[in-house]
Short mmCIF file of C-alpha atoms in Angstrom, two decimals:
data_model
loop_
_atom_site.label_atom_id
_atom_site.label_comp_id
_atom_site.label_asym_id
_atom_site.label_seq_id
_atom_site.Cartn_x
_atom_site.Cartn_y
_atom_site.Cartn_z
CA MET A 104 31.17 -22.88 78.83
CA ILE A 105 28.47 -24.31 76.72
CA ASP A 106 28.12 -28.01 76.11
CA SER A 107 25.93 -29.62 73.50
CA ASP A 108 23.96 -32.49 75.04
CA GLU A 109 23.66 -34.41 71.74
CA GLU A 110 24.41 -33.92 68.07
CA GLY A 111 21.92 -31.40 66.52
CA SER A 112 20.14 -30.75 69.78
CA PRO A 113 18.67 -27.32 70.27
CA PHE A 114 19.21 -27.77 73.99
CA LYS A 115 22.57 -27.10 75.55
CA TRP A 116 24.03 -26.80 79.03
CA MET A 117 25.45 -23.60 80.32
CA GLN A 118 27.81 -23.74 83.35
CA GLY A 119 30.65 -21.87 84.87
CA VAL A 120 34.18 -22.94 83.99
CA ASP A 121 35.28 -22.38 87.55
CA GLU A 122 32.18 -23.79 89.24
CA PRO A 123 30.17 -26.61 87.62
CA LYS A 124 27.12 -25.59 89.64
CA PRO A 125 24.81 -24.01 88.87
CA ALA A 126 24.22 -25.44 85.53
CA PHE A 127 21.48 -24.27 83.30
CA VAL A 128 19.64 -25.89 80.34
CA ILE A 129 19.49 -23.37 77.58
CA VAL A 130 17.81 -23.41 74.26
CA ASP A 131 17.87 -21.44 71.03
CA PRO A 132 14.83 -19.18 71.29
CA PHE A 133 14.41 -19.04 67.49
CA VAL A 134 13.61 -22.72 67.55
CA ILE A 135 10.77 -22.03 69.92
CA ARG A 136 9.50 -18.89 68.25
CA LYS A 137 10.60 -18.39 64.72
CA ASP A 138 9.81 -14.67 64.95
CA TYR A 139 11.70 -14.14 68.22
CA GLU A 140 13.06 -10.68 68.22
CA ILE A 141 15.40 -8.74 70.51
CA ARG A 142 16.92 -5.39 70.19
CA LEU A 143 20.34 -4.67 71.63
CA ASP A 144 20.79 -1.12 72.76
CA ASP A 145 24.08 0.76 72.77
CA GLU A 146 24.70 0.07 76.42
CA VAL A 147 24.69 -3.73 75.80
CA LEU A 148 26.67 -3.43 72.61
CA ASN A 149 29.36 -1.40 74.47
CA GLU A 150 29.34 -3.56 77.57
CA LEU A 151 29.86 -6.74 75.53
CA GLU A 152 32.01 -5.01 72.89
CA ILE A 153 29.94 -6.40 70.12
CA LYS A 154 31.37 -5.38 66.74
CA SER A 155 29.20 -7.49 64.45
CA PRO A 156 25.78 -9.14 64.51
CA SER A 157 27.29 -12.40 63.44
CA ASP A 158 29.25 -12.52 66.71
CA VAL A 159 26.05 -12.57 68.73
CA SER A 160 24.55 -15.71 70.20
CA VAL A 161 21.24 -15.71 72.00
CA PHE A 162 20.08 -18.35 74.37
CA CYS A 163 17.10 -18.62 76.77
CA ILE A 164 16.99 -20.40 80.02
CA VAL A 165 14.89 -23.43 80.39
CA VAL A 166 13.18 -24.70 83.54
CA VAL A 167 12.63 -28.46 83.48
CA PRO A 168 10.16 -29.56 86.15
CA ASP A 169 9.60 -33.21 87.21
CA ASP A 170 7.03 -33.48 84.47
CA ILE A 171 9.20 -32.88 81.48
CA SER A 172 6.30 -32.12 79.22
CA LYS A 173 5.80 -28.99 81.24
CA MET A 174 9.19 -27.55 80.54
CA THR A 175 9.25 -23.81 80.15
CA VAL A 176 11.52 -21.28 78.61
CA ASN A 177 12.18 -17.73 79.76
CA LEU A 178 11.86 -15.59 76.63
CA GLN A 179 11.80 -12.38 78.57
CA ALA A 180 15.32 -12.61 79.87
CA PRO A 181 17.63 -14.02 77.21
CA VAL A 182 21.28 -14.61 77.66
CA VAL A 183 23.22 -12.70 75.01
CA ILE A 184 26.82 -13.75 74.28
CA ASN A 185 29.46 -12.14 72.11
CA CYS A 186 31.20 -15.16 70.66
CA ALA A 187 34.24 -13.09 69.69
CA ASN A 188 35.26 -12.30 73.24
CA ARG A 189 33.03 -14.78 75.17
CA ARG A 190 31.43 -11.98 77.15
CA GLY A 191 27.75 -12.34 77.92
CA ARG A 192 24.96 -11.28 80.11
CA GLN A 193 21.30 -11.83 80.82
CA LEU A 194 19.08 -9.13 79.45
CA ILE A 195 15.67 -8.20 80.77
CA LEU A 196 13.60 -7.29 77.74
CA ASP A 197 11.25 -4.40 78.23
CA THR A 198 8.33 -5.80 76.30
CA ASP A 199 4.91 -7.27 76.80
CA ARG A 200 5.50 -9.65 73.92
CA TYR A 201 7.34 -12.33 75.93
CA GLY A 202 7.00 -13.72 79.35
CA VAL A 203 9.20 -15.54 81.73
CA ARG A 204 7.45 -18.86 81.28
CA HIS A 205 6.51 -20.21 77.84
CA TYR A 206 5.53 -23.88 77.69
CA ILE A 207 7.96 -25.29 75.10
CA LEU A 208 5.69 -28.11 73.90
CA ASP A 209 2.77 -25.78 73.43
CA GLU A 210 4.90 -23.43 71.36
CA LEU A 211 6.14 -26.26 69.22
CA ARG A 212 2.59 -27.60 68.78
CA ARG A 213 1.51 -24.16 67.69
CA GLN A 214 4.28 -24.10 65.03
CA GLU A 215 3.22 -27.60 63.80
CA ASP A 216 -0.36 -26.41 63.47
CA LYS A 217 0.75 -23.39 61.59
CA ALA A 218 2.90 -25.55 59.25
CA ASP A 219 0.02 -27.97 58.69
CA ALA A 220 -2.33 -25.14 57.82
CA GLY A 221 0.18 -23.86 55.31
CA ALA A 222 0.61 -27.26 53.76
CA ASP A 223 -3.17 -27.75 53.29
CA GLU A 224 -3.41 -24.53 51.34
CA GLU A 225 -0.77 -25.75 48.92
CA LYS A 226 -2.32 -29.20 48.33
CA GLY A 227 -5.53 -28.34 46.52
CA PRO A 228 -4.91 -27.26 42.96
CA VAL A 229 -8.11 -25.21 43.08
CA HIS A 230 -6.64 -22.94 45.68
CA ASN A 231 -3.28 -22.69 44.18
CA HIS A 232 -3.30 -19.44 42.14
CA LYS A 233 0.44 -18.99 42.26
CA MET B 226 13.89 1.52 104.29
CA LEU B 227 14.25 5.24 103.96
CA VAL B 228 10.86 6.72 103.58
CA LEU B 229 10.34 10.13 102.03
CA THR B 230 7.08 11.88 100.99
CA ARG B 231 7.03 13.67 97.64
CA LYS B 232 4.54 15.71 95.76
CA LYS B 233 4.03 15.72 91.95
CA ASP B 234 7.20 17.01 90.19
CA GLN B 235 9.38 16.63 93.29
CA SER B 236 12.48 14.38 93.07
CA ILE B 237 14.87 12.31 95.01
CA ILE B 238 18.59 12.04 94.29
CA ILE B 239 20.38 8.76 94.99
CA ASN B 240 24.19 8.36 95.00
CA GLU B 241 24.50 11.79 93.47
CA ASN B 242 23.88 10.41 90.03
CA ILE B 243 20.40 8.84 90.05
CA GLU B 244 17.29 11.02 90.12
CA ILE B 245 13.78 9.80 90.67
CA THR B 246 10.91 12.19 89.90
CA VAL B 247 7.23 11.87 90.61
CA LEU B 248 5.83 12.85 87.24
CA ASP B 249 2.13 12.36 87.77
CA ILE B 250 -0.36 11.02 90.26
CA GLN B 251 -3.66 9.61 89.09
CA GLY B 252 -5.75 7.76 91.69
CA ASP B 253 -3.67 4.85 92.90
CA GLN B 254 -1.10 5.14 90.09
CA VAL B 255 2.16 7.03 90.24
CA ARG B 256 4.16 7.82 87.20
CA ILE B 257 7.80 7.80 88.08
CA GLY B 258 10.64 9.19 85.96
CA ILE B 259 14.10 7.78 86.43
CA LYS B 260 17.34 9.42 85.37
CA ALA B 261 20.33 7.16 85.78
CA PRO B 262 23.63 6.33 84.14
CA ARG B 263 23.37 3.78 81.43
CA GLU B 264 25.17 1.08 83.43
CA VAL B 265 22.53 1.21 86.18
CA SER B 266 19.75 -1.18 85.45
CA VAL B 267 16.22 -0.26 86.31
CA HIS B 268 13.33 -2.63 86.35
CA ARG B 269 9.89 -3.01 87.75
CA LYS B 270 10.29 -5.08 90.87
CA GLU B 271 7.78 -7.82 89.97
CA ILE B 272 9.63 -8.50 86.63
CA PHE B 273 12.89 -8.59 88.42
CA LEU B 274 11.56 -11.01 91.04
CA GLN B 275 9.95 -13.22 88.34
CA ILE B 276 13.32 -13.49 86.50
CA SER B 277 15.23 -14.18 89.70
CA GLU B 278 12.79 -16.90 90.55
CA GLU B 279 12.86 -18.50 87.07
CA ASN B 280 16.65 -18.47 87.18
CA ARG B 281 16.61 -20.08 90.58
CA LYS B 282 14.24 -22.82 89.40
CA ALA B 283 16.32 -23.36 86.23
CA ALA B 284 19.51 -23.75 88.32
CA SER B 285 18.02 -26.49 90.35
CA THR B 286 17.28 -28.59 87.23
CA ASN B 287 19.10 -31.90 87.50
CA VAL B 288 17.92 -33.76 84.43
CA LYS B 289 20.80 -34.91 82.27
CA ALA B 290 19.24 -38.32 81.65
CA ASP B 291 15.78 -36.90 81.09
CA LEU B 292 16.94 -34.45 78.43
CA ASP B 293 18.36 -37.27 76.50
CA ASN B 294 14.91 -38.97 76.56
CA LEU B 295 13.33 -35.76 75.47
CA LEU B 296 15.30 -35.93 72.23
CA LYS B 297 13.95 -39.32 71.41
CA ASN B 298 10.50 -37.82 71.34
CA SER B 299 9.60 -37.47 67.69
CA ARG B 300 8.47 -33.88 68.21
CA PHE B 301 12.12 -32.99 68.83
CA ALA B 302 13.21 -34.89 65.84
CA ALA B 303 11.12 -32.32 63.95
CA LEU B 304 13.10 -29.65 65.76
CA LYS B 305 16.33 -30.98 64.42
CA LYS B 306 14.92 -30.45 60.93
CA ALA B 307 13.77 -26.95 61.79
CA ASP B 308 17.18 -26.15 63.17
CA GLY B 309 18.77 -26.85 59.82
CA ASP B 310 16.36 -24.41 58.22
CA GLN B 311 16.99 -21.57 60.66
CA GLY B 312 19.17 -18.65 59.84
CA ALA B 313 21.71 -17.42 62.35
CA LYS B 314 19.23 -15.08 64.00
#
């Protein structure tokens, strides 16, 4: 069962239908890393009976410490859910690209910096050869 | 813990359907090959422990009020905009 905390929030809660605890804060990883990429092998596709990519939802688990600005997300072990049959599981990605602890605010700041850099290039007419 | 000594290219069979083979030994590194049915998960222990630990920490989060505050932070207002631009994957 996944609840949205607020309208339009990228953060949601994940908790069991039968047992309210444990409850996990989860987030859409593509909001944290636009180029987040995972590959689902046949074993996972079969286990979750995935028939179509559009049925797949991916969430990553967030750890929120007392100092909220240090919240981290586990990009190495996403939770993959087949919305068509509500089956899901946590995958451990076999990759060096992601770790179990990414500081969310740092990742967002990095995105903003990238966006700003892009914007500057477009501003000056001298640089705009398009 | 059952302790067995193997030489290079020797194997161990577990549960009649899992085979562990010592492929190569170089100094203090051992290359290990694992043959197992697809439904059997195999992971480096330190990764497995890291993930268990992160899951445990995540489960002890108790921050409903704080998350609401988080959203009032302007940085996350920018997130709402980004969310609208994102494709499904």
